[in-house]
Tab-separated table of C-alpha atoms in Angstrom:
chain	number	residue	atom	x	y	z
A	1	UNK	CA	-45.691	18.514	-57.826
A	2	UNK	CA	-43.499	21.598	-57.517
A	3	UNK	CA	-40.281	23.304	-56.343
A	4	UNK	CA	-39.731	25.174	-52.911
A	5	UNK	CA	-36.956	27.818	-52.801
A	6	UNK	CA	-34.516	26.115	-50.030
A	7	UNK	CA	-33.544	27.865	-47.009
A	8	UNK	CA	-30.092	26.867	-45.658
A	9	UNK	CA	-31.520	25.258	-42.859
A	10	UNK	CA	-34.084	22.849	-45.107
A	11	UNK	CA	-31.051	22.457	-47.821
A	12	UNK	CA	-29.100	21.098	-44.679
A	13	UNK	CA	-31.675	18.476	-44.241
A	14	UNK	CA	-31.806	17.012	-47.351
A	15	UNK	CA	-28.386	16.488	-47.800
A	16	UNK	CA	-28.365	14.682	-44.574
A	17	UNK	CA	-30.966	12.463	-45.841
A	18	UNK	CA	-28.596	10.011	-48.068
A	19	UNK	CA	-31.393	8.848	-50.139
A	20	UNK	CA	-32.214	12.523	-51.362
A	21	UNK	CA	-30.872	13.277	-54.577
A	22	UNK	CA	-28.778	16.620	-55.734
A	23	UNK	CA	-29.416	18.163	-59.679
A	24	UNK	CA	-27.034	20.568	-60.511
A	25	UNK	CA	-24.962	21.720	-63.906
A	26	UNK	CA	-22.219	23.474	-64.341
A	27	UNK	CA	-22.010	26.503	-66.320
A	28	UNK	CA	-22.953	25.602	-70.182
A	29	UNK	CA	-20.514	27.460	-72.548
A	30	UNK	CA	-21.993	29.138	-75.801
A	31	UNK	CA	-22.205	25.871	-77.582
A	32	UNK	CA	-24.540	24.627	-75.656
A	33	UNK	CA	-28.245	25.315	-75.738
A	34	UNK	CA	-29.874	22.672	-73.517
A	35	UNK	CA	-28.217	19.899	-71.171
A	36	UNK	CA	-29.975	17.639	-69.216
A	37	UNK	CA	-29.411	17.187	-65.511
A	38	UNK	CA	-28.212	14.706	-63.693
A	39	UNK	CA	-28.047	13.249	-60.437
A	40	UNK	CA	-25.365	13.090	-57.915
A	41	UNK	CA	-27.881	11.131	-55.168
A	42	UNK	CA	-27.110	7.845	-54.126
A	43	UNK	CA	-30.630	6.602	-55.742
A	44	UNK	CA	-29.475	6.231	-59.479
A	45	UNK	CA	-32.690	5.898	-60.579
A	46	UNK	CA	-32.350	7.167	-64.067
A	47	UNK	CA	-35.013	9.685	-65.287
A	48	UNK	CA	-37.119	9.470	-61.778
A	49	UNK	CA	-37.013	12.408	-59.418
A	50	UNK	CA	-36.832	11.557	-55.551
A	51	UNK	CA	-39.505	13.359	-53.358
A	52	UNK	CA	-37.135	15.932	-51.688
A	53	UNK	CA	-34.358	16.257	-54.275
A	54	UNK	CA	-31.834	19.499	-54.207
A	55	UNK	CA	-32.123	21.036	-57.445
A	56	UNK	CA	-29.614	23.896	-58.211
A	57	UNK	CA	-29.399	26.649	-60.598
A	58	UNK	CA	-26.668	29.121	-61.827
A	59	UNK	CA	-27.027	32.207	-62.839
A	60	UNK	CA	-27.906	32.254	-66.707
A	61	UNK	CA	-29.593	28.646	-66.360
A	62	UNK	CA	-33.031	28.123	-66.300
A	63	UNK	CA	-34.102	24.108	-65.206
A	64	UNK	CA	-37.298	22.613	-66.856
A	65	UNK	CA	-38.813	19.489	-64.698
A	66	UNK	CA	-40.071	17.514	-67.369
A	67	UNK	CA	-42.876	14.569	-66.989
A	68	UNK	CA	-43.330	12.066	-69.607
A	69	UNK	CA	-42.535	14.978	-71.965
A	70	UNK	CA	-44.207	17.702	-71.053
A	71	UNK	CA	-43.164	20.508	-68.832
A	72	UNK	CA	-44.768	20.975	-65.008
A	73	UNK	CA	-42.613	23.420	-63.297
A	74	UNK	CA	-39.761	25.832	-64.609
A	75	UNK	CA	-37.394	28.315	-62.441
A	76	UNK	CA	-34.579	30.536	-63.567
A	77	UNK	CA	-33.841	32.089	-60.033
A	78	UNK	CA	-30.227	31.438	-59.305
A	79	UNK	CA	-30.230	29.387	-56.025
A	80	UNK	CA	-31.156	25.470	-54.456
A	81	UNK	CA	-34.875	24.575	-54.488
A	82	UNK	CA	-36.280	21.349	-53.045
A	83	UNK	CA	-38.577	18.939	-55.314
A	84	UNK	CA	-41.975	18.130	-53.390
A	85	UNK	CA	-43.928	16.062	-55.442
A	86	UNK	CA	-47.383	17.465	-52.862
A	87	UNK	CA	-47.117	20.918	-53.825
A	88	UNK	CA	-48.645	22.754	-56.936
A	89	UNK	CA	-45.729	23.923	-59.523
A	90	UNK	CA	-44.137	27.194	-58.353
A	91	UNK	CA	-42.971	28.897	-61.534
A	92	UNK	CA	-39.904	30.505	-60.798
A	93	UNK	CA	-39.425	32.535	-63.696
A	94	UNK	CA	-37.181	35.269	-62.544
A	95	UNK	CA	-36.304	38.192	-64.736
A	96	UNK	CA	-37.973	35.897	-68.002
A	97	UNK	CA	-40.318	37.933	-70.397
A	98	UNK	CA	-44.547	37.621	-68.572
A	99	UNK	CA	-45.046	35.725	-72.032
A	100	UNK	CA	-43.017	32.593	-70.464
A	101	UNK	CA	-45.841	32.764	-67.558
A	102	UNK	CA	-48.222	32.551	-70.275
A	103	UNK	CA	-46.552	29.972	-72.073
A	104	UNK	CA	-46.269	27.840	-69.438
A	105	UNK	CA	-49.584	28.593	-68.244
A	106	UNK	CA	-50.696	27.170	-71.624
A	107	UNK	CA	-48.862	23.864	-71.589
A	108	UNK	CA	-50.869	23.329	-67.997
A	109	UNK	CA	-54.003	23.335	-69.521
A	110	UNK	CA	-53.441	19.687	-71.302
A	111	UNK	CA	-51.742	18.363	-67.540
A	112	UNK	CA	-54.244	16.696	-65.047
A	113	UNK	CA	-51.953	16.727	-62.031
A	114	UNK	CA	-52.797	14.045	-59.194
A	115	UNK	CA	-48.992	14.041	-57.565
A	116	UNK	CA	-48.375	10.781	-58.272
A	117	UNK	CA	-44.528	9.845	-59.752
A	118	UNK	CA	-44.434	9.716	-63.254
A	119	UNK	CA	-43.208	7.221	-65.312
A	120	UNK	CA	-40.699	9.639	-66.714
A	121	UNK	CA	-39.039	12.481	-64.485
A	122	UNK	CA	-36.259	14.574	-66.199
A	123	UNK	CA	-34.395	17.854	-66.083
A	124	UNK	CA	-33.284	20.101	-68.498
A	125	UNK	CA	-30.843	22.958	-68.103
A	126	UNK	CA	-31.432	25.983	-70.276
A	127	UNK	CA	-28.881	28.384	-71.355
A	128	UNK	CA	-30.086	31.752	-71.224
A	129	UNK	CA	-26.775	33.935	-71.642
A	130	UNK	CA	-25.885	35.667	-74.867
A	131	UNK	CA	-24.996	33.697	-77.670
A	132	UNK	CA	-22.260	35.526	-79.554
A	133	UNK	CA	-20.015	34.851	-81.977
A	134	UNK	CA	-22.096	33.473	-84.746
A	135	UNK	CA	-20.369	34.292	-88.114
A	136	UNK	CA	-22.678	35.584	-91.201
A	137	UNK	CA	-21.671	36.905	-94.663
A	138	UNK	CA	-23.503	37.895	-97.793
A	139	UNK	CA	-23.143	35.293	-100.565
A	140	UNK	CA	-25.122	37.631	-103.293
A	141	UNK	CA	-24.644	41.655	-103.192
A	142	UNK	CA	-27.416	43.194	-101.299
A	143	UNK	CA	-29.169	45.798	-103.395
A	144	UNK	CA	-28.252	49.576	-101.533
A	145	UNK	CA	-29.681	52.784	-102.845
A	146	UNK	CA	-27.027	55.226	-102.463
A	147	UNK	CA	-27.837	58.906	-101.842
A	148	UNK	CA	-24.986	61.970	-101.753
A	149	UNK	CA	-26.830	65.273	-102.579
A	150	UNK	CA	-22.831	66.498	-102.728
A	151	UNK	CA	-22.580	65.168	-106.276
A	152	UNK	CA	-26.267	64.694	-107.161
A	153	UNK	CA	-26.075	60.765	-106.584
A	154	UNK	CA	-29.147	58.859	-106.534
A	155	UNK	CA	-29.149	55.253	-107.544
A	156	UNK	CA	-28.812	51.696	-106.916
A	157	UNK	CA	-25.543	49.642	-105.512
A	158	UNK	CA	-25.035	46.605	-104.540
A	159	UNK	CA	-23.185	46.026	-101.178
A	160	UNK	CA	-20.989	43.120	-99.423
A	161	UNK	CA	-21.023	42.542	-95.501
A	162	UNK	CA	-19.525	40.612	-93.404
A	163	UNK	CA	-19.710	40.112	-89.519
A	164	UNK	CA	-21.130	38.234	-86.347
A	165	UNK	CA	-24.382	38.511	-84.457
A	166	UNK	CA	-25.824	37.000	-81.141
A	167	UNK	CA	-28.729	35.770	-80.100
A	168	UNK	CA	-30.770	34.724	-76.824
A	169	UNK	CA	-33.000	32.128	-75.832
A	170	UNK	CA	-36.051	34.298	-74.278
A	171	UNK	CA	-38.634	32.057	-74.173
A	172	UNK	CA	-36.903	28.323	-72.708
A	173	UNK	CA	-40.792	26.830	-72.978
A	174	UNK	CA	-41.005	27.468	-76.486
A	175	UNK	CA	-37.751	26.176	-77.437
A	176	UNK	CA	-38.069	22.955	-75.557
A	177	UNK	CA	-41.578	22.273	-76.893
A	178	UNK	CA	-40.914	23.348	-80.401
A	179	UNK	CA	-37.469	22.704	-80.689
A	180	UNK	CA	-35.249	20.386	-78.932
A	181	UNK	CA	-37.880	17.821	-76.616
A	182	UNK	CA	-36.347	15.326	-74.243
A	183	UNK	CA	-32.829	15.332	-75.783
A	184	UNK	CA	-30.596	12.278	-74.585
A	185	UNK	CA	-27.801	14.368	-73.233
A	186	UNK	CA	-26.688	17.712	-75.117
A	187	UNK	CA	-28.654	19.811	-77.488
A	188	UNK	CA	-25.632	22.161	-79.026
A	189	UNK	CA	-25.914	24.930	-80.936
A	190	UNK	CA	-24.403	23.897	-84.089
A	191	UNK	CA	-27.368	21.731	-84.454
A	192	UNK	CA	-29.523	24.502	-85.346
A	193	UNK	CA	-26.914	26.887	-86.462
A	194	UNK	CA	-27.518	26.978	-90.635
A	195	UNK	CA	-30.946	27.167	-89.727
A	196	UNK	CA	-30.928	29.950	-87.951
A	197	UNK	CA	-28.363	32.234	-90.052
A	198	UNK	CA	-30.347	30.958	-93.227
A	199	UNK	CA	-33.118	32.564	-91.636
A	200	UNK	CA	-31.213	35.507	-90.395
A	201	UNK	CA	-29.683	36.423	-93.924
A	202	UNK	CA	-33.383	36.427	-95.522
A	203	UNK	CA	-34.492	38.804	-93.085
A	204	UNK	CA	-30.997	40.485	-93.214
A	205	UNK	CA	-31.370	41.260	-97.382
A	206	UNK	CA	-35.254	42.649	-96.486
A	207	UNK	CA	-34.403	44.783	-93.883
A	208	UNK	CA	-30.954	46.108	-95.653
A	209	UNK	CA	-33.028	46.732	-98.533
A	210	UNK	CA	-35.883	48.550	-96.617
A	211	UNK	CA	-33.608	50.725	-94.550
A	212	UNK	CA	-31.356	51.914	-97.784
A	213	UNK	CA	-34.689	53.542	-99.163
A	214	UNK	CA	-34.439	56.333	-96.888
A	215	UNK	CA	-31.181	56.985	-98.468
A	216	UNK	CA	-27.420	56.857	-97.082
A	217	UNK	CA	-23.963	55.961	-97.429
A	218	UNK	CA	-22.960	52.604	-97.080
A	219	UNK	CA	-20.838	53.219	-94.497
A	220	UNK	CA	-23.389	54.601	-92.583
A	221	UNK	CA	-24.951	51.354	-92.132
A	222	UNK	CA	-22.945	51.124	-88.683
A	223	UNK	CA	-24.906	53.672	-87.459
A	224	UNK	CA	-28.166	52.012	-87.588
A	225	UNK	CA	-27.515	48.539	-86.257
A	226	UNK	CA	-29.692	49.277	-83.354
A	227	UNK	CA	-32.527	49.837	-86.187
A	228	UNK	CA	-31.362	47.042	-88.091
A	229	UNK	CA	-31.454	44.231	-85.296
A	230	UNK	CA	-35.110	45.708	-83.892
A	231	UNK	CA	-36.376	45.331	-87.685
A	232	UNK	CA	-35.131	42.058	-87.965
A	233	UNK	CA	-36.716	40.858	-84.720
A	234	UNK	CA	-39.940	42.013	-85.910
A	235	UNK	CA	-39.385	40.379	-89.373
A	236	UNK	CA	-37.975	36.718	-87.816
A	237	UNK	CA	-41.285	37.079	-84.949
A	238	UNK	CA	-43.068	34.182	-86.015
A	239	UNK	CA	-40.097	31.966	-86.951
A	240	UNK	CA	-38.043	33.324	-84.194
A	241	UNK	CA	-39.543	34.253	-81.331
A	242	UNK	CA	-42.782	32.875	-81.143
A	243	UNK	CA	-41.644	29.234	-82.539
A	244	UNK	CA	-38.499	29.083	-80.999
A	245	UNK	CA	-38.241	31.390	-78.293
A	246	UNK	CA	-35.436	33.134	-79.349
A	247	UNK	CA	-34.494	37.016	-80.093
A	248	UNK	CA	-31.813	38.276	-82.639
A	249	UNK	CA	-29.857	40.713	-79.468
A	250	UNK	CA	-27.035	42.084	-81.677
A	251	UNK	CA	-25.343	42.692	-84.907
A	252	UNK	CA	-21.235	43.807	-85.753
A	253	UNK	CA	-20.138	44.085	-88.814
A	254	UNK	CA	-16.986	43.407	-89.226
A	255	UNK	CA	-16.870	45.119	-93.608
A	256	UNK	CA	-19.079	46.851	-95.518
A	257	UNK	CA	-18.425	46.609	-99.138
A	258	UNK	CA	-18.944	48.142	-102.421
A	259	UNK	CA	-18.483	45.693	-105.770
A	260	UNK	CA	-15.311	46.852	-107.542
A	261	UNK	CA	-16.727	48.219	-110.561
A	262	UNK	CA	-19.550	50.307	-108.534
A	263	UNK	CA	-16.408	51.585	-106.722
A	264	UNK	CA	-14.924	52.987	-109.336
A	265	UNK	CA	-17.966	54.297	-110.781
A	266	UNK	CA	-18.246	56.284	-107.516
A	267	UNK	CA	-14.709	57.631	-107.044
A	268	UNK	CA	-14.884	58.547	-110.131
A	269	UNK	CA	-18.236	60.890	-109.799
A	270	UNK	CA	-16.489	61.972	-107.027
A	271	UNK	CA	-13.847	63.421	-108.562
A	272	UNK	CA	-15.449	65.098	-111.231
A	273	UNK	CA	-17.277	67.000	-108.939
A	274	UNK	CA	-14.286	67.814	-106.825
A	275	UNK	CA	-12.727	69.210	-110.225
A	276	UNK	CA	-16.158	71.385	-110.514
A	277	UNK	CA	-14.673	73.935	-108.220
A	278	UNK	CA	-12.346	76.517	-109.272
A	279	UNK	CA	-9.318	76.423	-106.687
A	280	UNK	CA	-9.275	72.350	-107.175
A	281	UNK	CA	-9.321	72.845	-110.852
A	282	UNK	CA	-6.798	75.563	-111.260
A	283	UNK	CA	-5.213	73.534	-108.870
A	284	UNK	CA	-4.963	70.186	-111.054
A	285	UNK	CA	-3.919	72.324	-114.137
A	286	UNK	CA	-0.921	73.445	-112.521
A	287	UNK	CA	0.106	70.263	-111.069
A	288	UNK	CA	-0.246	68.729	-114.362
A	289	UNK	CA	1.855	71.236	-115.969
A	290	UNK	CA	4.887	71.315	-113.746
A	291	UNK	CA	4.509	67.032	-114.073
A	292	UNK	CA	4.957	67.710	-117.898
A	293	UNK	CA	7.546	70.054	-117.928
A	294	UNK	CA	9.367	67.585	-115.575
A	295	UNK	CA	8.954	64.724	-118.089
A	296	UNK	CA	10.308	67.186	-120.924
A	297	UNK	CA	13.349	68.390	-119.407
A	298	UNK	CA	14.297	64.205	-118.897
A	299	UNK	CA	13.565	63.555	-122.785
A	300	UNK	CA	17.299	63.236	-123.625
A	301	UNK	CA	16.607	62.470	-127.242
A	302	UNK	CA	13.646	64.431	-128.038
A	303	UNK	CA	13.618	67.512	-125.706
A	304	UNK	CA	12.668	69.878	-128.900
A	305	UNK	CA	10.094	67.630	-130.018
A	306	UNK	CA	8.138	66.902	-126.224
A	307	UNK	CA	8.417	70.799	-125.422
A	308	UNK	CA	6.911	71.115	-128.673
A	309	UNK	CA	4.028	68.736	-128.522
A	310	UNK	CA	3.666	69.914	-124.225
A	311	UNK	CA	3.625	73.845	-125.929
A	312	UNK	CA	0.507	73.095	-128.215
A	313	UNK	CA	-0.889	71.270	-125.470
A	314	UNK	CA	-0.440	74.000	-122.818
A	315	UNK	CA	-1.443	76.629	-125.061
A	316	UNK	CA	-5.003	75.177	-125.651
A	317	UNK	CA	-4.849	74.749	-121.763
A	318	UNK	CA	-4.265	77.987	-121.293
A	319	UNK	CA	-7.350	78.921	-122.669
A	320	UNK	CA	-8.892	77.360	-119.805
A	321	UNK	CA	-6.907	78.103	-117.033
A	322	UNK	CA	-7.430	81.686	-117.785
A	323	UNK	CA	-10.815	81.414	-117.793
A	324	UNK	CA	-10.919	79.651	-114.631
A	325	UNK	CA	-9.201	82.408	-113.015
A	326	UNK	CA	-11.041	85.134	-114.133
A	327	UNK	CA	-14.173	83.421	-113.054
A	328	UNK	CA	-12.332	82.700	-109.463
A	329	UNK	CA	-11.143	86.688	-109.766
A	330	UNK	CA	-14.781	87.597	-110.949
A	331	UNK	CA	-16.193	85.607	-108.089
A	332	UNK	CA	-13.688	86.967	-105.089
A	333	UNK	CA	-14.301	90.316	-106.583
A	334	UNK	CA	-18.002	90.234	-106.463
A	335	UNK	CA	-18.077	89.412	-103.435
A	336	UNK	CA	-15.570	91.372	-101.790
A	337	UNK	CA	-17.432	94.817	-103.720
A	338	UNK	CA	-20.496	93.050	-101.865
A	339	UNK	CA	-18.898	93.025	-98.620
A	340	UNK	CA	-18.089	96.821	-99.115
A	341	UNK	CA	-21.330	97.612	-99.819
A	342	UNK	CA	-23.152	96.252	-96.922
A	343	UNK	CA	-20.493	97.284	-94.816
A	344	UNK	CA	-21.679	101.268	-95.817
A	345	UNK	CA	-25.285	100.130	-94.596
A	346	UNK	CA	-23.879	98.499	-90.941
A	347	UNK	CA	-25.667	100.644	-88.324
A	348	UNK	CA	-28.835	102.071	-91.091
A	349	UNK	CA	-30.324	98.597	-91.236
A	350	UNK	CA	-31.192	95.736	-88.277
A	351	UNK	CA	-28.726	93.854	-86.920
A	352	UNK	CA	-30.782	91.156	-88.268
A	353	UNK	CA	-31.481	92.202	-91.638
A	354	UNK	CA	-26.894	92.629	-91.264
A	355	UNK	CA	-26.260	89.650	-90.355
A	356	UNK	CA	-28.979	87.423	-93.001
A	357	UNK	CA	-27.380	89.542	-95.897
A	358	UNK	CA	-24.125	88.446	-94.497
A	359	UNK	CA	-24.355	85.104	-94.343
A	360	UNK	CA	-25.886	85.357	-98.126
A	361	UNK	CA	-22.673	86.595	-99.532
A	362	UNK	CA	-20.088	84.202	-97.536
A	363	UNK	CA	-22.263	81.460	-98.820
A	364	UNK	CA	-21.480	82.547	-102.276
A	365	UNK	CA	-17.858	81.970	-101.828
């Protein structure tokens, strides 16, 4: 028993024959994983398969003739093939993965086929197109280490994402065998959904967690979905792939987020480092003074008193400010005696030996 590929010519002949029968299914939409086929033939014999029977497939289908259970031919070539119930199964498996060959190769072993009808004959229509739009979230803060040589961070956060990944049945043997079986009608995908994002938010936490070793920014975590998804795959293999036939294709996240009190910790180490350079610094001081002075000057009852209290604090700021700029004037100055110097030994050294001293001194800056 197995399937022909259908010329136009033979395809006209069966349809003339009125007691041929015609499988077809039209395109299954993402909530849909497996459908099974039915006939338009005048026969009406339910779950029997006429010798001769049209059996079309659409492009992202894949049709698995079923006999009392078990599959004996599969083909996910788009086009019309004809049922002969004489010939040996075909396998028509298209632009599927060699391990669905194997796979189906496998189920054969256990099939003694004699071509005789079967008590039960079905079809099932795989959906092999993307399945996208799956929602996901983290419930607990992943742990993150967070690394920014900039201000000497190295340590652990915690992290909240949110987003949507898809997924692909690769292997429609598998997931018929292991999965789904002979269905009555519909096998949808919200009756595996929680399963399956369970499983992809365990894998999601390892991975995460694995990946942040190597040390990063959060928000660089959009740069390595590519990494992520092909970890995951090989961390869901058994449970994924090789049980069910399917393969994690993409990940977008939609946030990436630190816990509140983490970012605050971090803005604020920020900022202390910004304030570690001298122009910022000198910078903030004399902000901060003209914001006093302002507040001062609009003291209608106490203008003596706050230019008073802003003096004694200026004064011991003063102290500071000044040294700040003599260590910005010391530092400018160096440098620019530096440049002088070398530029007295231009054209008595290499051009080489120049231009590493150069770069040496505007690096100090």
């Amino acid at each position: 028993m197995g399937l022909i590929k259908a010329t136009s010519d033979s395809v006209t002949e069966v349809l003339a024959d009125q007691w041929k029968e015609y499988f077809y299914c039209d395109s299954l939409p993402s909530t849909v994983l497996i459908k099974k086929g039915l006939s338009s033939g005048p026969t009406n014999i339910d779950n029997i398969i006429a010798n001769g029977s049209i059996i079309a497939v659409n492009q992202g289908q894949c049709a698995l003739i079923i006999e009392d259970g078990k599959i004996i031919d599969i083909v996910s070539e788009q086009g019309k093939f004809v049922w002969d119930s004489s010939t040996s199964p075909s396998i028509f498996t298209g632009n599927l993965k060699d391990s669905v060959r194997e796979s189906f190769v496998e189920v054969m072993k256990r099939i003694q086929f004699n071509g005789n009808t079967g008590k039960d004959q079905r079809i099932y229509f795989v959906n092999l197109k993307l399945i996208e739009n799956n929602l996901f979230g983290t419930q607990m803060p992943v742990a993150f280490r967070f690394v920014d040589a900039s201000i000497n961070a190295d340590f652990d956060l915690h992290i909240q994402c949110r987003g949507r990944f898809s997924y692909q049945i690769v292997n429609p043997i598998k997931f018929f065998s292991n999965i789904t079986g002979n269905v009555e009608e519909v096998y949808y995908t919200s009756d595996i959904f929680e399963q399956l994002r369970a499983e992809f938010m365990s894998s999601f936490y390892n991975v995460i967690s694995s990946i942040s070793s190597i040390g990063m920014r959060p928000s660089e975590l959009l740069r390595y979905t590519n990494i992520i998804v092909e970890q995951m795959n090989k961390d869901m293999k058994e449970s994924w792939i090789n049980l069910r036939g399917i393969e994690l294709i993409s990940i977008a996240f939609e946030s990436i987020n630190l816990l509140e009190e983490e970012q605050r910790l971090l803005t604020n180490l920020q900022e202390k480092k910004s304030y570690s350079h001298y122009d910022v610094a000198l910078g903030h001081f004399n902000q901060a003074r003209g914001d006093a002075l302002k507040m001062a000057a609009s003291n209608e009852n106490g203008n003596i008193l706050a230019f008073a209290g802003m003096d004694m604090a200026m004064n011991k700021g003063e102290g500071l400010i000044s040294t700040l700029e003599k260590k910005q004037d010391s530092n400018y100055n160096s440098v620019e005696l530096r440049l002088q110097q070398l530029e007295l030994l231009k054209g008595k050294i290499s051009q080489e030996a120049y231009d590493k001293k150069l770069y040496e001194i505007l690096n100090d800056i």
